[in-house]
GROMACS .gro file of C-alpha atoms in nm:
model
  157
    1UNK     CA    1   3.200   5.215  16.708
    2UNK     CA    2   2.923   5.266  16.955
    3UNK     CA    3   2.916   5.367  17.315
    4UNK     CA    4   2.625   5.362  17.554
    5UNK     CA    5   2.647   5.623  17.818
    6UNK     CA    6   2.395   5.693  18.074
    7UNK     CA    7   2.441   6.064  18.039
    8UNK     CA    8   2.557   6.272  17.752
    9UNK     CA    9   2.937   6.351  17.695
   10UNK     CA   10   2.870   6.704  17.598
   11UNK     CA   11   2.649   6.925  17.776
   12UNK     CA   12   2.371   7.128  17.593
   13UNK     CA   13   2.563   7.463  17.636
   14UNK     CA   14   2.869   7.325  17.460
   15UNK     CA   15   2.663   7.191  17.165
   16UNK     CA   16   2.474   7.515  17.141
   17UNK     CA   17   2.788   7.716  17.151
   18UNK     CA   18   2.957   7.481  16.882
   19UNK     CA   19   2.651   7.509  16.647
   20UNK     CA   20   2.653   7.889  16.671
   21UNK     CA   21   3.035   7.879  16.600
   22UNK     CA   22   2.982   7.655  16.305
   23UNK     CA   23   2.678   7.877  16.179
   24UNK     CA   24   2.914   8.180  16.208
   25UNK     CA   25   3.175   8.003  15.986
   26UNK     CA   26   2.923   7.911  15.718
   27UNK     CA   27   2.790   8.274  15.727
   28UNK     CA   28   3.143   8.402  15.673
   29UNK     CA   29   3.198   8.167  15.392
   30UNK     CA   30   2.842   8.257  15.243
   31UNK     CA   31   2.961   8.632  15.247
   32UNK     CA   32   3.253   8.553  15.041
   33UNK     CA   33   3.042   8.424  14.752
   34UNK     CA   34   2.967   8.636  14.445
   35UNK     CA   35   2.583   8.579  14.491
   36UNK     CA   36   2.608   8.754  14.831
   37UNK     CA   37   2.707   9.090  14.690
   38UNK     CA   38   2.392   9.084  14.477
   39UNK     CA   39   2.181   9.004  14.790
   40UNK     CA   40   2.354   9.288  14.983
   41UNK     CA   41   2.274   9.550  14.692
   42UNK     CA   42   1.925   9.448  14.669
   43UNK     CA   43   1.894   9.451  15.054
   44UNK     CA   44   2.020   9.809  15.065
   45UNK     CA   45   1.795   9.911  14.789
   46UNK     CA   46   1.481   9.752  14.955
   47UNK     CA   47   1.592   9.922  15.297
   48UNK     CA   48   1.601  10.255  15.125
   49UNK     CA   49   1.264  10.189  14.962
   50UNK     CA   50   1.108  10.090  15.297
   51UNK     CA   51   1.247  10.418  15.462
   52UNK     CA   52   1.056  10.627  15.232
   53UNK     CA   53   0.729  10.492  15.394
   54UNK     CA   54   0.825  10.619  15.737
   55UNK     CA   55   0.889  10.421  16.053
   56UNK     CA   56   0.583  10.187  16.033
   57UNK     CA   57   0.708   9.969  15.743
   58UNK     CA   58   1.057   9.901  15.859
   59UNK     CA   59   0.916   9.833  16.212
   60UNK     CA   60   0.665   9.593  16.082
   61UNK     CA   61   0.935   9.420  15.870
   62UNK     CA   62   1.158   9.390  16.175
   63UNK     CA   63   0.884   9.268  16.398
   64UNK     CA   64   0.704   9.020  16.145
   65UNK     CA   65   0.899   8.925  15.830
   66UNK     CA   66   1.268   8.927  15.989
   67UNK     CA   67   1.177   8.671  16.255
   68UNK     CA   68   1.016   8.439  16.009
   69UNK     CA   69   1.331   8.465  15.791
   70UNK     CA   70   1.540   8.397  16.098
   71UNK     CA   71   1.338   8.096  16.204
   72UNK     CA   72   1.361   7.942  15.852
   73UNK     CA   73   1.728   7.999  15.842
   74UNK     CA   74   1.794   7.854  16.191
   75UNK     CA   75   1.611   7.526  16.109
   76UNK     CA   76   1.801   7.489  15.791
   77UNK     CA   77   2.131   7.578  15.909
   78UNK     CA   78   2.122   7.376  16.233
   79UNK     CA   79   2.004   7.077  16.078
   80UNK     CA   80   2.257   7.098  15.788
   81UNK     CA   81   2.564   7.160  16.012
   82UNK     CA   82   2.447   6.881  16.239
   83UNK     CA   83   2.420   6.652  15.928
   84UNK     CA   84   2.750   6.767  15.809
   85UNK     CA   85   2.909   6.669  16.144
   86UNK     CA   86   2.756   6.335  16.176
   87UNK     CA   87   2.794   6.240  15.813
   88UNK     CA   88   3.155   6.361  15.820
   89UNK     CA   89   3.210   6.153  16.134
   90UNK     CA   90   3.079   5.841  15.974
   91UNK     CA   91   3.243   5.934  15.636
   92UNK     CA   92   2.926   5.886  15.440
   93UNK     CA   93   2.796   6.121  15.177
   94UNK     CA   94   2.487   6.354  15.268
   95UNK     CA   95   2.179   6.332  15.050
   96UNK     CA   96   2.137   6.697  15.004
   97UNK     CA   97   1.760   6.688  14.924
   98UNK     CA   98   1.675   6.504  15.235
   99UNK     CA   99   1.370   6.659  15.409
  100UNK     CA  100   1.466   6.876  15.696
  101UNK     CA  101   1.226   6.852  15.995
  102UNK     CA  102   1.027   7.157  16.041
  103UNK     CA  103   1.152   7.348  15.747
  104UNK     CA  104   0.836   7.302  15.521
  105UNK     CA  105   0.623   7.445  15.828
  106UNK     CA  106   0.865   7.733  15.875
  107UNK     CA  107   0.871   7.780  15.489
  108UNK     CA  108   0.512   7.799  15.477
  109UNK     CA  109   0.489   8.052  15.751
  110UNK     CA  110   0.767   8.254  15.595
  111UNK     CA  111   0.547   8.275  15.261
  112UNK     CA  112   0.246   8.366  15.466
  113UNK     CA  113   0.419   8.647  15.641
  114UNK     CA  114   0.586   8.771  15.332
  115UNK     CA  115   0.256   8.764  15.124
  116UNK     CA  116   0.097   8.961  15.394
  117UNK     CA  117   0.376   9.212  15.431
  118UNK     CA  118   0.411   9.265  15.039
  119UNK     CA  119   0.023   9.310  15.005
  120UNK     CA  120   0.059   9.653  15.160
  121UNK     CA  121   0.227   9.793  14.860
  122UNK     CA  122   0.132   9.860  14.509
  123UNK     CA  123   0.281   9.839  14.148
  124UNK     CA  124   0.660   9.887  14.146
  125UNK     CA  125   0.703   9.871  14.527
  126UNK     CA  126   0.512   9.546  14.549
  127UNK     CA  127   0.725   9.395  14.262
  128UNK     CA  128   1.050   9.507  14.432
  129UNK     CA  129   0.931   9.382  14.778
  130UNK     CA  130   0.843   9.042  14.622
  131UNK     CA  131   1.180   9.022  14.432
  132UNK     CA  132   1.382   9.105  14.734
  133UNK     CA  133   1.198   8.863  14.967
  134UNK     CA  134   1.245   8.589  14.712
  135UNK     CA  135   1.616   8.666  14.671
  136UNK     CA  136   1.654   8.651  15.058
  137UNK     CA  137   1.488   8.311  15.069
  138UNK     CA  138   1.717   8.180  14.789
  139UNK     CA  139   2.023   8.322  14.954
  140UNK     CA  140   1.930   8.123  15.269
  141UNK     CA  141   1.846   7.802  15.066
  142UNK     CA  142   2.180   7.829  14.891
  143UNK     CA  143   2.346   7.801  15.245
  144UNK     CA  144   2.216   7.444  15.267
  145UNK     CA  145   2.534   7.288  15.122
  146UNK     CA  146   2.766   7.555  15.279
  147UNK     CA  147   2.641   7.468  15.621
  148UNK     CA  148   2.682   7.083  15.551
  149UNK     CA  149   3.038   7.150  15.431
  150UNK     CA  150   3.122   7.356  15.726
  151UNK     CA  151   2.974   7.095  15.964
  152UNK     CA  152   3.161   6.811  15.776
  153UNK     CA  153   3.498   7.003  15.760
  154UNK     CA  154   3.477   7.074  16.142
  155UNK     CA  155   3.594   6.736  16.211
  156UNK     CA  156   3.960   6.638  16.191
  157UNK     CA  157   4.055   6.393  15.908
   0.00000   0.00000   0.00000
């Protein structure tokens, strides 16, 4: 069934609010996963380590590294929730490895920012930083199917 309207049925604000709601649902489901507890422990451990270096390190992390993670996560989750909705509506399976527009570029930028940030440390702190940043990205990447599932399940049967 296809309709041809001259203007959209739903306005942009509704769509943005709906995607935010679905993202929050996916995040709540993610937080219930056993792997997420590991991430939380490592995040606390890394935050404690950063505090040992004074204000400059956490501030640099918040201003440079965190926005790159948030951009990467936003691109992945928005796409997967949207795909889940459309594929659920059409009752077709989703190819989970399909390329996500803009994600490769955001991933490259994220790697660049993480490499620059971790290069300021030495020895054990460098290894801990790299391990934490890798775990954080893996946690986001694991949300791919959670977001798709939340999008697909957001539709009535």
